[in-house]
GROMACS .gro file of C-alpha atoms in nm:
model
  348
    1UNK     CA    1  -0.007   0.003  -0.004
    2UNK     CA    2   0.163   0.307   0.133
    3UNK     CA    3   0.510   0.177   0.108
    4UNK     CA    4   0.468   0.085  -0.259
    5UNK     CA    5   0.337   0.442  -0.325
    6UNK     CA    6   0.636   0.596  -0.156
    7UNK     CA    7   0.863   0.364  -0.393
    8UNK     CA    8   0.680   0.493  -0.704
    9UNK     CA    9   0.690   0.849  -0.596
   10UNK     CA   10   0.983   0.909  -0.827
   11UNK     CA   11   0.860   0.701  -1.124
   12UNK     CA   12   0.766   0.854  -1.446
   13UNK     CA   13   0.378   0.914  -1.466
   14UNK     CA   14   0.122   0.996  -1.742
   15UNK     CA   15  -0.215   1.150  -1.660
   16UNK     CA   16  -0.503   0.924  -1.801
   17UNK     CA   17  -0.852   1.061  -1.845
   18UNK     CA   18  -1.023   0.728  -1.756
   19UNK     CA   19  -1.342   0.873  -1.600
   20UNK     CA   20  -1.519   0.744  -1.298
   21UNK     CA   21  -1.434   0.367  -1.254
   22UNK     CA   22  -1.783   0.314  -1.104
   23UNK     CA   23  -1.943   0.408  -1.427
   24UNK     CA   24  -1.762   0.137  -1.633
   25UNK     CA   25  -1.945  -0.165  -1.762
   26UNK     CA   26  -1.774  -0.491  -1.700
   27UNK     CA   27  -1.682  -0.536  -2.071
   28UNK     CA   28  -1.512  -0.183  -2.069
   29UNK     CA   29  -1.334  -0.245  -1.756
   30UNK     CA   30  -1.202  -0.575  -1.899
   31UNK     CA   31  -1.091  -0.391  -2.220
   32UNK     CA   32  -0.896  -0.150  -2.020
   33UNK     CA   33  -0.741  -0.411  -1.798
   34UNK     CA   34  -0.617  -0.566  -2.114
   35UNK     CA   35  -0.469  -0.242  -2.236
   36UNK     CA   36  -0.293  -0.188  -1.914
   37UNK     CA   37  -0.155  -0.550  -1.932
   38UNK     CA   38  -0.034  -0.480  -2.279
   39UNK     CA   39   0.131  -0.155  -2.155
   40UNK     CA   40   0.298  -0.316  -1.871
   41UNK     CA   41   0.464  -0.581  -2.112
   42UNK     CA   42   0.573  -0.291  -2.329
   43UNK     CA   43   0.711  -0.092  -2.046
   44UNK     CA   44   0.917  -0.400  -1.935
   45UNK     CA   45   1.068  -0.407  -2.273
   46UNK     CA   46   1.147  -0.042  -2.293
   47UNK     CA   47   1.282  -0.013  -1.935
   48UNK     CA   48   1.312   0.310  -1.739
   49UNK     CA   49   1.194   0.579  -1.985
   50UNK     CA   50   1.413   0.833  -1.809
   51UNK     CA   51   1.712   0.635  -1.939
   52UNK     CA   52   1.574   0.554  -2.284
   53UNK     CA   53   1.760   0.695  -2.598
   54UNK     CA   54   1.431   0.838  -2.725
   55UNK     CA   55   1.324   1.011  -2.397
   56UNK     CA   56   1.389   1.352  -2.546
   57UNK     CA   57   1.186   1.305  -2.863
   58UNK     CA   58   0.850   1.460  -2.879
   59UNK     CA   59   0.717   1.237  -3.156
   60UNK     CA   60   0.380   1.104  -3.084
   61UNK     CA   61   0.407   0.780  -3.292
   62UNK     CA   62   0.665   0.572  -3.475
   63UNK     CA   63   0.674   0.599  -3.852
   64UNK     CA   64   0.910   0.417  -4.088
   65UNK     CA   65   1.025   0.750  -4.223
   66UNK     CA   66   1.179   0.823  -3.863
   67UNK     CA   67   1.433   0.537  -3.937
   68UNK     CA   68   1.535   0.712  -4.270
   69UNK     CA   69   1.566   1.048  -4.073
   70UNK     CA   70   1.797   0.883  -3.821
   71UNK     CA   71   2.013   0.736  -4.087
   72UNK     CA   72   2.040   1.081  -4.246
   73UNK     CA   73   2.082   1.292  -3.935
   74UNK     CA   74   2.295   1.081  -3.704
   75UNK     CA   75   2.602   1.071  -3.938
   76UNK     CA   76   2.597   1.434  -3.985
   77UNK     CA   77   2.560   1.511  -3.604
   78UNK     CA   78   2.855   1.257  -3.537
   79UNK     CA   79   3.076   1.403  -3.805
   80UNK     CA   80   3.000   1.758  -3.678
   81UNK     CA   81   3.088   1.661  -3.312
   82UNK     CA   82   3.411   1.487  -3.422
   83UNK     CA   83   3.522   1.787  -3.615
   84UNK     CA   84   3.433   2.025  -3.324
   85UNK     CA   85   3.629   1.809  -3.075
   86UNK     CA   86   3.931   1.822  -3.291
   87UNK     CA   87   3.903   2.199  -3.359
   88UNK     CA   88   3.861   2.253  -2.980
   89UNK     CA   89   4.164   2.074  -2.886
   90UNK     CA   90   4.362   2.249  -3.161
   91UNK     CA   91   4.257   2.601  -3.047
   92UNK     CA   92   4.262   2.545  -2.673
   93UNK     CA   93   4.638   2.586  -2.615
   94UNK     CA   94   4.629   2.924  -2.783
   95UNK     CA   95   4.389   3.030  -2.508
   96UNK     CA   96   4.592   2.869  -2.220
   97UNK     CA   97   4.333   2.601  -2.163
   98UNK     CA   98   4.260   2.221  -2.191
   99UNK     CA   99   3.997   2.161  -2.464
  100UNK     CA  100   3.901   1.794  -2.396
  101UNK     CA  101   3.547   1.713  -2.315
  102UNK     CA  102   3.416   2.078  -2.293
  103UNK     CA  103   3.059   2.165  -2.180
  104UNK     CA  104   2.835   2.359  -2.398
  105UNK     CA  105   2.900   2.672  -2.196
  106UNK     CA  106   3.272   2.632  -2.232
  107UNK     CA  107   3.257   2.580  -2.608
  108UNK     CA  108   3.060   2.902  -2.625
  109UNK     CA  109   3.311   3.068  -2.414
  110UNK     CA  110   3.578   2.958  -2.626
  111UNK     CA  111   3.414   3.108  -2.941
  112UNK     CA  112   3.349   3.430  -2.772
  113UNK     CA  113   3.705   3.436  -2.648
  114UNK     CA  114   3.850   3.394  -2.994
  115UNK     CA  115   3.627   3.685  -3.113
  116UNK     CA  116   3.722   3.905  -2.815
  117UNK     CA  117   4.098   3.860  -2.861
  118UNK     CA  118   4.069   3.894  -3.251
  119UNK     CA  119   3.924   4.259  -3.189
  120UNK     CA  120   4.137   4.356  -2.882
  121UNK     CA  121   4.199   4.726  -2.842
  122UNK     CA  122   4.506   4.647  -2.634
  123UNK     CA  123   4.375   4.807  -2.319
  124UNK     CA  124   4.603   4.964  -2.065
  125UNK     CA  125   4.781   4.692  -1.888
  126UNK     CA  126   4.755   4.874  -1.545
  127UNK     CA  127   4.368   4.860  -1.564
  128UNK     CA  128   4.372   4.500  -1.675
  129UNK     CA  129   4.602   4.398  -1.389
  130UNK     CA  130   4.448   4.618  -1.130
  131UNK     CA  131   4.371   4.460  -0.793
  132UNK     CA  132   4.108   4.721  -0.737
  133UNK     CA  133   3.914   4.650  -1.046
  134UNK     CA  134   3.578   4.806  -0.938
  135UNK     CA  135   3.715   5.109  -0.777
  136UNK     CA  136   3.948   5.171  -1.066
  137UNK     CA  137   3.652   5.140  -1.301
  138UNK     CA  138   3.459   5.382  -1.110
  139UNK     CA  139   3.753   5.635  -1.132
  140UNK     CA  140   3.772   5.590  -1.522
  141UNK     CA  141   3.395   5.633  -1.548
  142UNK     CA  142   3.426   5.962  -1.352
  143UNK     CA  143   3.696   6.093  -1.567
  144UNK     CA  144   3.492   5.993  -1.871
  145UNK     CA  145   3.190   6.181  -1.741
  146UNK     CA  146   3.416   6.497  -1.676
  147UNK     CA  147   3.549   6.469  -2.031
  148UNK     CA  148   3.208   6.469  -2.166
  149UNK     CA  149   3.104   6.768  -1.967
  150UNK     CA  150   3.424   6.956  -2.076
  151UNK     CA  151   3.328   6.864  -2.438
  152UNK     CA  152   2.966   6.988  -2.397
  153UNK     CA  153   3.091   7.325  -2.243
  154UNK     CA  154   3.331   7.362  -2.527
  155UNK     CA  155   3.062   7.296  -2.782
  156UNK     CA  156   2.823   7.536  -2.620
  157UNK     CA  157   3.067   7.819  -2.574
  158UNK     CA  158   3.341   7.815  -2.828
  159UNK     CA  159   3.126   7.895  -3.148
  160UNK     CA  160   3.067   8.232  -2.967
  161UNK     CA  161   3.353   8.293  -2.720
  162UNK     CA  162   3.732   8.250  -2.725
  163UNK     CA  163   3.895   8.011  -2.490
  164UNK     CA  164   4.047   8.307  -2.324
  165UNK     CA  165   3.720   8.358  -2.158
  166UNK     CA  166   3.845   8.110  -1.883
  167UNK     CA  167   4.137   8.353  -1.800
  168UNK     CA  168   3.899   8.622  -1.679
  169UNK     CA  169   3.774   8.684  -1.320
  170UNK     CA  170   3.432   8.494  -1.408
  171UNK     CA  171   3.293   8.514  -1.048
  172UNK     CA  172   3.379   8.890  -1.034
  173UNK     CA  173   3.224   8.970  -1.376
  174UNK     CA  174   2.919   8.767  -1.285
  175UNK     CA  175   2.877   8.961  -0.961
  176UNK     CA  176   2.917   9.288  -1.145
  177UNK     CA  177   2.651   9.184  -1.399
  178UNK     CA  178   2.408   9.077  -1.133
  179UNK     CA  179   2.449   9.404  -0.951
  180UNK     CA  180   2.382   9.593  -1.266
  181UNK     CA  181   2.070   9.396  -1.322
  182UNK     CA  182   1.940   9.468  -0.967
  183UNK     CA  183   1.947   9.844  -0.997
  184UNK     CA  184   1.756  10.113  -1.186
  185UNK     CA  185   1.851  10.263  -1.520
  186UNK     CA  186   2.071  10.452  -1.603
  187UNK     CA  187   2.279  10.333  -1.303
  188UNK     CA  188   2.224   9.960  -1.432
  189UNK     CA  189   2.353  10.070  -1.771
  190UNK     CA  190   2.670  10.234  -1.621
  191UNK     CA  191   2.740   9.935  -1.390
  192UNK     CA  192   2.710   9.696  -1.674
  193UNK     CA  193   2.944   9.873  -1.920
  194UNK     CA  194   3.276   9.749  -1.761
  195UNK     CA  195   3.188   9.380  -1.732
  196UNK     CA  196   3.043   9.382  -2.075
  197UNK     CA  197   3.332   9.546  -2.239
  198UNK     CA  198   3.563   9.288  -2.080
  199UNK     CA  199   3.349   9.009  -2.214
  200UNK     CA  200   3.325   9.171  -2.552
  201UNK     CA  201   3.722   9.143  -2.578
  202UNK     CA  202   3.703   8.762  -2.545
  203UNK     CA  203   3.396   8.729  -2.783
  204UNK     CA  204   3.423   8.593  -3.135
  205UNK     CA  205   3.456   8.900  -3.359
  206UNK     CA  206   3.506   9.127  -3.056
  207UNK     CA  207   3.132   9.191  -3.014
  208UNK     CA  208   2.887   9.047  -2.762
  209UNK     CA  209   2.637   8.811  -2.906
  210UNK     CA  210   2.289   8.937  -2.926
  211UNK     CA  211   2.008   8.765  -2.727
  212UNK     CA  212   2.259   8.596  -2.494
  213UNK     CA  213   2.205   8.581  -2.120
  214UNK     CA  214   2.571   8.683  -2.003
  215UNK     CA  215   2.504   8.546  -1.654
  216UNK     CA  216   2.412   8.210  -1.767
  217UNK     CA  217   2.726   8.223  -2.004
  218UNK     CA  218   2.930   8.292  -1.704
  219UNK     CA  219   2.791   8.023  -1.518
  220UNK     CA  220   2.863   7.774  -1.789
  221UNK     CA  221   3.225   7.911  -1.812
  222UNK     CA  222   3.265   7.874  -1.430
  223UNK     CA  223   3.161   7.517  -1.447
  224UNK     CA  224   3.385   7.457  -1.755
  225UNK     CA  225   3.683   7.589  -1.572
  226UNK     CA  226   3.608   7.382  -1.274
  227UNK     CA  227   3.585   7.051  -1.492
  228UNK     CA  228   3.921   7.153  -1.658
  229UNK     CA  229   4.072   7.187  -1.310
  230UNK     CA  230   3.950   6.838  -1.225
  231UNK     CA  231   4.101   6.701  -1.530
  232UNK     CA  232   4.437   6.863  -1.443
  233UNK     CA  233   4.413   6.723  -1.100
  234UNK     CA  234   4.345   6.376  -1.244
  235UNK     CA  235   4.656   6.374  -1.460
  236UNK     CA  236   4.892   6.188  -1.244
  237UNK     CA  237   4.664   5.898  -1.142
  238UNK     CA  238   4.491   5.878  -1.482
  239UNK     CA  239   4.825   5.857  -1.658
  240UNK     CA  240   4.956   5.586  -1.403
  241UNK     CA  241   4.635   5.377  -1.473
  242UNK     CA  242   4.574   5.441  -1.852
  243UNK     CA  243   4.921   5.521  -1.985
  244UNK     CA  244   4.917   5.696  -2.322
  245UNK     CA  245   4.544   5.662  -2.336
  246UNK     CA  246   4.530   5.971  -2.119
  247UNK     CA  247   4.579   6.300  -2.304
  248UNK     CA  248   4.399   6.544  -2.063
  249UNK     CA  249   4.100   6.707  -2.227
  250UNK     CA  250   4.189   6.557  -2.561
  251UNK     CA  251   4.144   6.191  -2.425
  252UNK     CA  252   3.921   5.979  -2.645
  253UNK     CA  253   3.617   5.929  -2.396
  254UNK     CA  254   3.451   5.693  -2.647
  255UNK     CA  255   3.775   5.492  -2.675
  256UNK     CA  256   3.790   5.465  -2.285
  257UNK     CA  257   3.440   5.334  -2.271
  258UNK     CA  258   3.520   5.086  -2.537
  259UNK     CA  259   3.808   4.974  -2.326
  260UNK     CA  260   3.599   4.931  -2.010
  261UNK     CA  261   3.344   4.730  -2.206
  262UNK     CA  262   3.614   4.504  -2.353
  263UNK     CA  263   3.769   4.446  -2.015
  264UNK     CA  264   3.437   4.351  -1.855
  265UNK     CA  265   3.401   4.088  -2.137
  266UNK     CA  266   3.765   3.972  -2.086
  267UNK     CA  267   3.709   3.931  -1.702
  268UNK     CA  268   3.375   3.746  -1.761
  269UNK     CA  269   3.526   3.503  -2.007
  270UNK     CA  270   3.834   3.454  -1.803
  271UNK     CA  271   3.612   3.356  -1.499
  272UNK     CA  272   3.410   3.107  -1.723
  273UNK     CA  273   3.726   2.939  -1.867
  274UNK     CA  274   3.960   2.956  -1.576
  275UNK     CA  275   3.873   2.608  -1.443
  276UNK     CA  276   4.014   2.481  -1.767
  277UNK     CA  277   4.358   2.659  -1.722
  278UNK     CA  278   4.641   2.448  -1.857
  279UNK     CA  279   4.899   2.376  -1.749
  280UNK     CA  280   4.804   2.590  -1.437
  281UNK     CA  281   4.607   2.902  -1.330
  282UNK     CA  282   4.923   3.127  -1.329
  283UNK     CA  283   5.002   3.032  -1.685
  284UNK     CA  284   4.648   3.084  -1.784
  285UNK     CA  285   4.636   3.442  -1.640
  286UNK     CA  286   4.972   3.532  -1.795
  287UNK     CA  287   4.861   3.399  -2.143
  288UNK     CA  288   4.521   3.609  -2.122
  289UNK     CA  289   4.725   3.915  -2.031
  290UNK     CA  290   4.932   3.866  -2.341
  291UNK     CA  291   4.638   3.802  -2.560
  292UNK     CA  292   4.469   4.105  -2.415
  293UNK     CA  293   4.764   4.318  -2.547
  294UNK     CA  294   4.859   4.122  -2.866
  295UNK     CA  295   4.533   3.917  -2.945
  296UNK     CA  296   4.467   4.113  -3.265
  297UNK     CA  297   4.791   4.018  -3.407
  298UNK     CA  298   4.773   3.669  -3.269
  299UNK     CA  299   4.458   3.574  -3.424
  300UNK     CA  300   4.484   3.781  -3.735
  301UNK     CA  301   4.386   3.635  -4.076
  302UNK     CA  302   4.671   3.413  -4.211
  303UNK     CA  303   4.845   3.334  -3.881
  304UNK     CA  304   4.838   2.978  -3.747
  305UNK     CA  305   4.619   3.082  -3.440
  306UNK     CA  306   4.382   3.256  -3.678
  307UNK     CA  307   4.339   2.961  -3.901
  308UNK     CA  308   4.269   2.739  -3.584
  309UNK     CA  309   4.015   3.004  -3.453
  310UNK     CA  310   3.848   3.008  -3.800
  311UNK     CA  311   3.834   2.625  -3.804
  312UNK     CA  312   3.683   2.623  -3.460
  313UNK     CA  313   3.424   2.871  -3.539
  314UNK     CA  314   3.318   2.690  -3.853
  315UNK     CA  315   3.311   2.350  -3.672
  316UNK     CA  316   3.100   2.506  -3.387
  317UNK     CA  317   2.849   2.644  -3.628
  318UNK     CA  318   2.820   2.312  -3.819
  319UNK     CA  319   2.754   2.134  -3.481
  320UNK     CA  320   2.501   2.392  -3.383
  321UNK     CA  321   2.328   2.340  -3.725
  322UNK     CA  322   2.340   1.962  -3.691
  323UNK     CA  323   2.171   1.981  -3.336
  324UNK     CA  324   1.899   2.223  -3.479
  325UNK     CA  325   1.844   1.982  -3.753
  326UNK     CA  326   1.798   1.682  -3.520
  327UNK     CA  327   1.588   1.884  -3.289
  328UNK     CA  328   1.345   1.976  -3.577
  329UNK     CA  329   1.356   1.619  -3.710
  330UNK     CA  330   1.277   1.442  -3.383
  331UNK     CA  331   1.099   1.725  -3.188
  332UNK     CA  332   1.374   1.700  -2.925
  333UNK     CA  333   1.358   1.872  -2.586
  334UNK     CA  334   1.726   2.037  -2.586
  335UNK     CA  335   1.778   1.980  -2.202
  336UNK     CA  336   1.704   1.619  -2.227
  337UNK     CA  337   1.882   1.559  -2.564
  338UNK     CA  338   2.207   1.739  -2.498
  339UNK     CA  339   2.212   1.788  -2.114
  340UNK     CA  340   2.258   2.102  -1.925
  341UNK     CA  341   2.470   2.377  -2.062
  342UNK     CA  342   2.747   2.317  -1.798
  343UNK     CA  343   2.743   1.948  -1.829
  344UNK     CA  344   3.093   1.830  -1.951
  345UNK     CA  345   3.146   1.659  -2.278
  346UNK     CA  346   2.880   1.833  -2.486
  347UNK     CA  347   2.997   1.665  -2.807
  348UNK     CA  348   2.987   1.306  -2.653
   0.00000   0.00000   0.00000
């Protein structure tokens, strides 16, 4: 009774809509008992369906054409798997890893790593090797934000004003203009003449632009000068971290953002593949630093490593295509057919 139910709690089950047994006529009950008996015999022959080779298939019934599909699909899948295994083992040493019996996640990581290094921007080594990765990233992001604000101030002011505007006593000029605004005419005109004359000297063409709020202009110029001071103060730590990438206000902010994004991918892939380090983690880390700096040349078209990477990418794509073909042909449930993405030996 109960003991048997506990034993069967983990067994495969199928919901059958048999209706109320009390409503069955003796003949119908006998028929169903016969069907259950036949099913029992078949299940004994099939064995545990959880271990059956066709457990992943969603086909409702067997058809002769299925055997033909197996004959066509299985050899292509096996050939693709064999090619991918060979290509993986050939490319893996270029990445400092062992390429035997890789999981699906690891195969995807190898493909992504090859693409990553082939487009390496050779980011600053100090940023790559930093032991304070998140903190240094925040510093670089702050410098990028400052560079963008400086660029915005320059774009807004330089069409109308000379950069000599920043050499003026901006706070004093602003205070004088505010005082002139807060008094009556003609005193307001007299008080505004001197600061306006000073500003006209640094305006493009030597004339004050019409329709411009000079107080707002000075507010932006004061902010600009403050941002320039921040860039000057950042020169030493930024040069130490970014090397020649740092050129003060002329630093390429977009380039730094691309470096950060590339380093994020590099760190993520390194973490994914580090368990496969060969011959050891130290050699793996050293290899990944080398590739971060020179991966573009290492995997360039025409090089041996570039050829191995191309062969791996082609084999990976063929294997994915063969799996997709099998999934369509037999309505396969991917998790049951191929195992979990992190399960070793995806090509087995």
